[in-house]
Amino acid sequence: MKWRGSFLDLALIPLSLLLPTAYHVWLWRAVRLHPLRTAAGINSATRRLWAIGMMKDNEKKAVTVVQSLRNVIMGCTLMATTAILLCTGIAAVLSSTYTIKKPLSDTVFGAHGEYMMALKYVALLLIFLFAFLCHSLAICFLNQASFLMNTSAALLSGGHLGLPDTRDYIAEILERGFTLNFVGNRLFYAGVPLLLWIFGPLLAFLSSMVMIPILYNLDIVNVKADTGCINGKSAEMNGNDCMHV
């Protein structure tokens, strides 16, 4: 009888987690197979070109490197701070004697017992902790990339690290930082359905369904099939209204 009240949670919450997971598995495969058809693939390629360009004439572009990476680090710091503040608030609710579930117990569909409410808050706590971890690691990698890019002239001329290709190594460090930032953001977005789960599994499922087409429009670039061109209003375009990449 106790499980009858949590039927909606058992049916909708796994679907709310499975659908975004399946979408991101598909996105990862799309980035690997057709990188120039995804925003992540195009951004990764342009970042590598930018890093190589900054290293070619680093004496004149060192300030540009620091300022550009500083802007990204500030964004990572903001997200990491927000995530850890949310973790602190959730931990305070879990350790508090105030039963927040009582005012909501008559309006929430699905299970809302003490065990289920604790599970909801613990799931939220874990997802924001992982988001904080990803953003913190992203800051570390981006700071390291800034140092390496501004010392690339000495590394390339002397070969002090004994690396096969210092440019590739620095570009890889930069890419790891941006990848961790991307993962941290997506984990942060995954906290929205879990947050709405407090008010019932139906809202969590609906928010997960709404999030997928929004992310699809952000992740996929409108590319004409078999032409290798990208539609764009502000880009340099040829006579066929497309920009070759």
Short mmCIF file of N, CA, C and O in Angstrom, two decimals, residues 100-202:
data_model
loop_
_atom_site.label_atom_id
_atom_site.label_comp_id
_atom_site.label_asym_id
_atom_site.label_seq_id
_atom_site.Cartn_x
_atom_site.Cartn_y
_atom_site.Cartn_z
N ILE A 100 9.23 20.86 5.87
CA ILE A 100 8.74 21.70 4.77
C ILE A 100 7.68 20.99 3.94
O ILE A 100 6.94 21.60 3.19
N LYS A 101 7.58 19.68 4.09
CA LYS A 101 6.65 18.92 3.26
C LYS A 101 5.20 19.10 3.69
O LYS A 101 4.29 18.84 2.92
N LYS A 102 4.96 19.55 4.91
CA LYS A 102 3.58 19.61 5.40
C LYS A 102 2.71 20.58 4.62
O LYS A 102 1.58 20.26 4.26
N PRO A 103 3.17 21.81 4.33
CA PRO A 103 2.31 22.70 3.55
C PRO A 103 2.04 22.22 2.13
O PRO A 103 1.10 22.67 1.50
N LEU A 104 2.87 21.29 1.62
CA LEU A 104 2.72 20.84 0.25
C LEU A 104 2.05 19.47 0.14
O LEU A 104 1.75 19.04 -0.95
N SER A 105 1.82 18.81 1.26
CA SER A 105 1.38 17.43 1.20
C SER A 105 0.01 17.26 0.56
O SER A 105 -0.28 16.22 -0.01
N ASP A 106 -0.83 18.27 0.64
CA ASP A 106 -2.17 18.15 0.06
C ASP A 106 -2.21 18.53 -1.41
O ASP A 106 -3.20 18.28 -2.08
N THR A 107 -1.17 19.15 -1.92
CA THR A 107 -1.20 19.62 -3.30
C THR A 107 -0.23 18.87 -4.20
O THR A 107 -0.25 19.07 -5.41
N VAL A 108 0.61 18.01 -3.65
CA VAL A 108 1.61 17.31 -4.43
C VAL A 108 1.07 15.96 -4.88
O VAL A 108 0.55 15.20 -4.06
N PHE A 109 1.18 15.67 -6.17
CA PHE A 109 0.87 14.35 -6.68
C PHE A 109 2.08 13.46 -6.51
O PHE A 109 3.22 13.89 -6.75
N GLY A 110 1.85 12.21 -6.16
CA GLY A 110 2.96 11.29 -5.96
C GLY A 110 3.31 11.17 -4.49
O GLY A 110 2.60 11.67 -3.60
N ALA A 111 4.41 10.51 -4.22
CA ALA A 111 4.82 10.26 -2.84
C ALA A 111 5.41 11.52 -2.22
O ALA A 111 6.16 12.25 -2.86
N HIS A 112 5.05 11.78 -0.97
CA HIS A 112 5.60 12.93 -0.25
C HIS A 112 5.83 12.59 1.22
O HIS A 112 5.63 13.43 2.09
N GLY A 113 6.24 11.35 1.48
CA GLY A 113 6.58 10.97 2.84
C GLY A 113 7.97 11.46 3.22
O GLY A 113 8.67 12.10 2.43
N GLU A 114 8.36 11.18 4.44
CA GLU A 114 9.65 11.66 4.93
C GLU A 114 10.81 11.05 4.13
O GLU A 114 11.76 11.75 3.79
N TYR A 115 10.72 9.75 3.84
CA TYR A 115 11.78 9.10 3.09
C TYR A 115 11.88 9.67 1.67
O TYR A 115 12.98 9.95 1.17
N MET A 116 10.75 9.88 1.00
CA MET A 116 10.76 10.39 -0.36
C MET A 116 11.24 11.83 -0.41
O MET A 116 12.00 12.21 -1.32
N MET A 117 10.84 12.65 0.55
CA MET A 117 11.32 14.03 0.57
C MET A 117 12.83 14.09 0.81
O MET A 117 13.54 14.89 0.19
N ALA A 118 13.33 13.21 1.68
CA ALA A 118 14.77 13.16 1.90
C ALA A 118 15.49 12.73 0.63
O ALA A 118 16.56 13.27 0.30
N LEU A 119 14.92 11.78 -0.11
CA LEU A 119 15.52 11.33 -1.36
C LEU A 119 15.57 12.46 -2.38
O LEU A 119 16.57 12.61 -3.11
N LYS A 120 14.53 13.26 -2.46
CA LYS A 120 14.51 14.38 -3.40
C LYS A 120 15.62 15.39 -3.08
O LYS A 120 16.34 15.84 -3.99
N TYR A 121 15.76 15.72 -1.82
CA TYR A 121 16.77 16.71 -1.44
C TYR A 121 18.18 16.16 -1.61
O TYR A 121 19.11 16.89 -2.01
N VAL A 122 18.37 14.87 -1.32
CA VAL A 122 19.70 14.27 -1.50
C VAL A 122 20.07 14.23 -2.98
O VAL A 122 21.22 14.48 -3.36
N ALA A 123 19.10 13.91 -3.85
CA ALA A 123 19.37 13.90 -5.29
C ALA A 123 19.76 15.30 -5.78
O ALA A 123 20.70 15.46 -6.57
N LEU A 124 19.05 16.32 -5.29
CA LEU A 124 19.41 17.70 -5.64
C LEU A 124 20.80 18.06 -5.14
O LEU A 124 21.60 18.68 -5.85
N LEU A 125 21.10 17.64 -3.90
CA LEU A 125 22.41 17.94 -3.32
C LEU A 125 23.53 17.32 -4.14
O LEU A 125 24.54 17.96 -4.43
N LEU A 126 23.35 16.07 -4.57
CA LEU A 126 24.38 15.38 -5.34
C LEU A 126 24.59 16.02 -6.70
O LEU A 126 25.73 16.18 -7.16
N ILE A 127 23.52 16.39 -7.38
CA ILE A 127 23.65 16.94 -8.73
C ILE A 127 24.35 18.30 -8.69
O ILE A 127 25.21 18.61 -9.53
N PHE A 128 24.06 19.12 -7.68
CA PHE A 128 24.72 20.41 -7.57
C PHE A 128 26.16 20.27 -7.08
O PHE A 128 27.02 21.08 -7.44
N LEU A 129 26.44 19.24 -6.28
CA LEU A 129 27.82 18.98 -5.88
C LEU A 129 28.68 18.59 -7.07
O LEU A 129 29.83 19.05 -7.21
N PHE A 130 28.14 17.73 -7.95
CA PHE A 130 28.88 17.35 -9.15
C PHE A 130 29.06 18.55 -10.08
O PHE A 130 30.11 18.69 -10.73
N ALA A 131 28.06 19.42 -10.18
CA ALA A 131 28.19 20.63 -10.99
C ALA A 131 29.29 21.52 -10.42
O ALA A 131 30.10 22.08 -11.18
N PHE A 132 29.33 21.68 -9.10
CA PHE A 132 30.39 22.47 -8.47
C PHE A 132 31.77 21.86 -8.74
O PHE A 132 32.73 22.59 -9.03
N LEU A 133 31.86 20.54 -8.68
CA LEU A 133 33.14 19.88 -8.94
C LEU A 133 33.61 20.12 -10.36
O LEU A 133 34.79 20.43 -10.60
N CYS A 134 32.70 20.01 -11.34
CA CYS A 134 33.07 20.24 -12.74
C CYS A 134 33.53 21.66 -12.98
O CYS A 134 34.53 21.91 -13.66
N HIS A 135 32.81 22.63 -12.42
CA HIS A 135 33.20 24.04 -12.62
C HIS A 135 34.52 24.34 -11.92
O HIS A 135 35.34 25.13 -12.44
N SER A 136 34.77 23.74 -10.76
CA SER A 136 36.04 23.96 -10.07
C SER A 136 37.20 23.40 -10.88
O SER A 136 38.25 24.05 -11.01
N LEU A 137 37.03 22.20 -11.43
CA LEU A 137 38.08 21.63 -12.27
C LEU A 137 38.27 22.44 -13.54
O LEU A 137 39.40 22.58 -14.04
N ALA A 138 37.17 22.97 -14.09
CA ALA A 138 37.28 23.81 -15.29
C ALA A 138 38.12 25.04 -15.01
O ALA A 138 38.96 25.44 -15.84
N ILE A 139 37.95 25.65 -13.85
CA ILE A 139 38.75 26.82 -13.49
C ILE A 139 40.22 26.46 -13.41
O ILE A 139 41.10 27.21 -13.88
N CYS A 140 40.52 25.29 -12.84
CA CYS A 140 41.92 24.85 -12.73
C CYS A 140 42.55 24.67 -14.12
O CYS A 140 43.67 25.13 -14.38
N PHE A 141 41.83 24.00 -15.02
CA PHE A 141 42.37 23.76 -16.36
C PHE A 141 42.51 25.06 -17.15
O PHE A 141 43.50 25.25 -17.88
N LEU A 142 41.56 25.97 -17.02
CA LEU A 142 41.64 27.23 -17.75
C LEU A 142 42.78 28.10 -17.24
O LEU A 142 43.46 28.77 -18.03
N ASN A 143 43.00 28.10 -15.94
CA ASN A 143 44.15 28.84 -15.40
C ASN A 143 45.46 28.24 -15.90
O ASN A 143 46.39 28.97 -16.27
N GLN A 144 45.52 26.91 -15.93
CA GLN A 144 46.73 26.26 -16.43
C GLN A 144 46.95 26.56 -17.90
O GLN A 144 48.09 26.80 -18.34
N ALA A 145 45.87 26.57 -18.68
CA ALA A 145 45.98 26.89 -20.11
C ALA A 145 46.48 28.32 -20.31
O ALA A 145 47.27 28.59 -21.23
N SER A 146 46.04 29.24 -19.46
CA SER A 146 46.51 30.63 -19.57
C SER A 146 48.02 30.72 -19.34
O SER A 146 48.73 31.40 -20.09
N PHE A 147 48.53 30.02 -18.33
CA PHE A 147 49.97 30.02 -18.08
C PHE A 147 50.73 29.39 -19.24
O PHE A 147 51.77 29.90 -19.68
N LEU A 148 50.24 28.26 -19.73
CA LEU A 148 50.94 27.56 -20.80
C LEU A 148 50.97 28.36 -22.09
O LEU A 148 51.99 28.39 -22.80
N MET A 149 49.86 29.03 -22.42
CA MET A 149 49.82 29.79 -23.65
C MET A 149 50.75 30.99 -23.60
O MET A 149 51.36 31.36 -24.61
N ASN A 150 50.90 31.60 -22.42
CA ASN A 150 51.77 32.76 -22.29
C ASN A 150 53.24 32.37 -22.13
O ASN A 150 54.11 33.25 -22.17
N THR A 151 53.51 31.09 -21.94
CA THR A 151 54.91 30.62 -21.93
C THR A 151 55.18 29.69 -23.10
O THR A 151 56.17 28.96 -23.09
N SER A 152 54.29 29.71 -24.09
CA SER A 152 54.42 28.77 -25.21
C SER A 152 55.67 29.05 -26.04
O SER A 152 56.25 28.12 -26.61
N ALA A 153 56.10 30.31 -26.12
CA ALA A 153 57.28 30.62 -26.93
C ALA A 153 58.51 29.90 -26.38
O ALA A 153 59.30 29.31 -27.14
N ALA A 154 58.68 29.92 -25.07
CA ALA A 154 59.82 29.23 -24.46
C ALA A 154 59.69 27.73 -24.58
O ALA A 154 60.66 27.01 -24.82
N LEU A 155 58.46 27.23 -24.44
CA LEU A 155 58.24 25.78 -24.52
C LEU A 155 58.50 25.27 -25.93
O LEU A 155 59.08 24.20 -26.13
N LEU A 156 58.07 26.04 -26.93
CA LEU A 156 58.24 25.61 -28.32
C LEU A 156 59.70 25.69 -28.76
O LEU A 156 60.18 24.84 -29.52
N SER A 157 60.42 26.70 -28.27
CA SER A 157 61.82 26.85 -28.70
C SER A 157 62.76 25.90 -27.97
O SER A 157 63.68 25.35 -28.56
N GLY A 158 62.49 25.69 -26.67
CA GLY A 158 63.41 24.86 -25.89
C GLY A 158 62.98 23.42 -25.73
O GLY A 158 63.80 22.55 -25.48
N GLY A 159 61.67 23.17 -25.86
CA GLY A 159 61.19 21.80 -25.67
C GLY A 159 61.45 21.28 -24.26
O GLY A 159 61.88 20.15 -24.07
N HIS A 160 61.18 22.15 -23.25
CA HIS A 160 61.53 21.80 -21.88
C HIS A 160 60.71 20.62 -21.36
O HIS A 160 61.18 19.86 -20.52
N LEU A 161 59.48 20.48 -21.81
CA LEU A 161 58.64 19.41 -21.29
C LEU A 161 58.83 18.09 -22.02
O LEU A 161 58.35 17.07 -21.57
N GLY A 162 59.51 18.11 -23.13
CA GLY A 162 59.70 16.88 -23.88
C GLY A 162 58.42 16.32 -24.47
O GLY A 162 58.29 15.11 -24.65
N LEU A 163 57.44 17.19 -24.76
CA LEU A 163 56.17 16.73 -25.31
C LEU A 163 56.28 16.54 -26.81
O LEU A 163 57.07 17.22 -27.47
N PRO A 164 55.49 15.61 -27.38
CA PRO A 164 55.52 15.42 -28.83
C PRO A 164 55.16 16.69 -29.60
O PRO A 164 55.78 17.02 -30.58
N ASP A 165 54.13 17.39 -29.14
CA ASP A 165 53.72 18.63 -29.78
C ASP A 165 53.12 19.53 -28.70
O ASP A 165 52.03 19.25 -28.18
N THR A 166 53.83 20.59 -28.35
CA THR A 166 53.39 21.45 -27.26
C THR A 166 52.09 22.15 -27.60
O THR A 166 51.24 22.36 -26.74
N ARG A 167 51.91 22.54 -28.87
CA ARG A 167 50.66 23.22 -29.27
C ARG A 167 49.46 22.31 -29.03
O ARG A 167 48.44 22.76 -28.53
N ASP A 168 49.57 21.05 -29.40
CA ASP A 168 48.47 20.12 -29.19
C ASP A 168 48.19 19.92 -27.71
O ASP A 168 47.03 19.80 -27.29
N TYR A 169 49.24 19.87 -26.91
CA TYR A 169 49.07 19.69 -25.47
C TYR A 169 48.33 20.88 -24.86
O TYR A 169 47.38 20.70 -24.06
N ILE A 170 48.73 22.10 -25.22
CA ILE A 170 48.07 23.29 -24.68
C ILE A 170 46.62 23.36 -25.15
O ILE A 170 45.72 23.70 -24.37
N ALA A 171 46.38 23.04 -26.42
CA ALA A 171 45.01 23.03 -26.92
C ALA A 171 44.17 21.99 -26.20
O ALA A 171 42.98 22.21 -25.95
N GLU A 172 44.77 20.86 -25.86
CA GLU A 172 44.03 19.81 -25.14
C GLU A 172 43.68 20.27 -23.73
O GLU A 172 42.57 20.01 -23.24
N ILE A 173 44.61 20.94 -23.04
CA ILE A 173 44.32 21.47 -21.71
C ILE A 173 43.18 22.49 -21.77
O ILE A 173 42.25 22.49 -20.94
N LEU A 174 43.23 23.37 -22.78
CA LEU A 174 42.16 24.36 -22.96
C LEU A 174 40.82 23.69 -23.21
O LEU A 174 39.79 24.08 -22.65
N GLU A 175 40.86 22.65 -24.04
CA GLU A 175 39.61 21.95 -24.38
C GLU A 175 39.03 21.23 -23.17
O GLU A 175 37.81 21.16 -23.01
N ARG A 176 39.87 20.69 -22.32
CA ARG A 176 39.37 20.03 -21.11
C ARG A 176 38.64 21.03 -20.21
O ARG A 176 37.60 20.70 -19.61
N GLY A 177 39.19 22.22 -20.09
CA GLY A 177 38.53 23.23 -19.28
C GLY A 177 37.15 23.59 -19.80
O GLY A 177 36.18 23.66 -19.04
N PHE A 178 37.04 23.80 -21.12
CA PHE A 178 35.74 24.14 -21.69
C PHE A 178 34.78 22.96 -21.63
O PHE A 178 33.57 23.15 -21.46
N THR A 179 35.29 21.74 -21.78
CA THR A 179 34.43 20.56 -21.68
C THR A 179 33.86 20.41 -20.29
O THR A 179 32.67 20.12 -20.11
N LEU A 180 34.69 20.61 -19.27
CA LEU A 180 34.20 20.53 -17.90
C LEU A 180 33.20 21.63 -17.60
O LEU A 180 32.22 21.42 -16.87
N ASN A 181 33.41 22.81 -18.17
CA ASN A 181 32.44 23.89 -18.02
C ASN A 181 31.11 23.50 -18.66
O ASN A 181 30.03 23.76 -18.09
N PHE A 182 31.16 22.88 -19.83
CA PHE A 182 29.94 22.43 -20.51
C PHE A 182 29.21 21.38 -19.68
O PHE A 182 27.99 21.45 -19.50
N VAL A 183 29.96 20.40 -19.16
CA VAL A 183 29.34 19.34 -18.35
C VAL A 183 28.73 19.93 -17.07
O VAL A 183 27.63 19.55 -16.66
N GLY A 184 29.44 20.86 -16.44
CA GLY A 184 28.91 21.49 -15.24
C GLY A 184 27.62 22.25 -15.50
O GLY A 184 26.68 22.20 -14.70
N ASN A 185 27.55 22.94 -16.63
CA ASN A 185 26.32 23.65 -16.98
C ASN A 185 25.16 22.68 -17.20
O ASN A 185 24.04 22.93 -16.75
N ARG A 186 25.44 21.58 -17.90
CA ARG A 186 24.36 20.62 -18.16
C ARG A 186 23.90 19.93 -16.87
O ARG A 186 22.71 19.63 -16.71
N LEU A 187 24.83 19.67 -15.95
CA LEU A 187 24.43 19.13 -14.65
C LEU A 187 23.58 20.14 -13.88
O LEU A 187 22.62 19.77 -13.19
N PHE A 188 23.93 21.41 -14.01
CA PHE A 188 23.14 22.45 -13.36
C PHE A 188 21.73 22.49 -13.94
O PHE A 188 20.75 22.64 -13.20
N TYR A 189 21.63 22.35 -15.27
CA TYR A 189 20.30 22.31 -15.89
C TYR A 189 19.52 21.08 -15.46
O TYR A 189 18.28 21.13 -15.32
N ALA A 190 20.21 19.97 -15.23
CA ALA A 190 19.54 18.74 -14.80
C ALA A 190 18.94 18.90 -13.41
O ALA A 190 18.05 18.12 -13.03
N GLY A 191 19.41 19.90 -12.66
CA GLY A 191 18.82 20.14 -11.35
C GLY A 191 17.43 20.74 -11.41
O GLY A 191 16.70 20.69 -10.42
N VAL A 192 17.04 21.30 -12.56
CA VAL A 192 15.70 21.91 -12.67
C VAL A 192 14.60 20.87 -12.54
O VAL A 192 13.67 21.05 -11.73
N PRO A 193 14.63 19.74 -13.29
CA PRO A 193 13.59 18.73 -13.07
C PRO A 193 13.60 18.16 -11.65
O PRO A 193 12.53 17.91 -11.08
N LEU A 194 14.79 17.98 -11.09
CA LEU A 194 14.85 17.46 -9.72
C LEU A 194 14.31 18.46 -8.72
O LEU A 194 13.70 18.09 -7.71
N LEU A 195 14.51 19.74 -8.99
CA LEU A 195 13.94 20.77 -8.11
C LEU A 195 12.42 20.77 -8.19
O LEU A 195 11.73 20.89 -7.17
N LEU A 196 11.89 20.62 -9.40
CA LEU A 196 10.44 20.57 -9.57
C LEU A 196 9.84 19.26 -9.06
O LEU A 196 8.63 19.18 -8.84
N TRP A 197 10.68 18.26 -8.88
CA TRP A 197 10.21 16.99 -8.32
C TRP A 197 9.67 17.17 -6.90
O TRP A 197 8.83 16.41 -6.44
N ILE A 198 10.14 18.20 -6.20
CA ILE A 198 9.62 18.48 -4.85
C ILE A 198 8.13 18.72 -4.90
O ILE A 198 7.39 18.36 -3.97
N PHE A 199 7.66 19.32 -6.00
CA PHE A 199 6.23 19.63 -6.15
C PHE A 199 5.47 18.54 -6.88
O PHE A 199 4.29 18.69 -7.16
N GLY A 200 6.14 17.45 -7.23
CA GLY A 200 5.47 16.32 -7.86
C GLY A 200 6.22 15.81 -9.07
O GLY A 200 6.92 16.58 -9.75
N PRO A 201 6.11 14.52 -9.37
CA PRO A 201 6.83 13.94 -10.51
C PRO A 201 6.34 14.42 -11.87
O PRO A 201 7.07 14.38 -12.84
N LEU A 202 5.08 14.85 -11.94
CA LEU A 202 4.55 15.30 -13.23
C LEU A 202 5.26 16.56 -13.72
O LEU A 202 5.61 16.67 -14.90
#
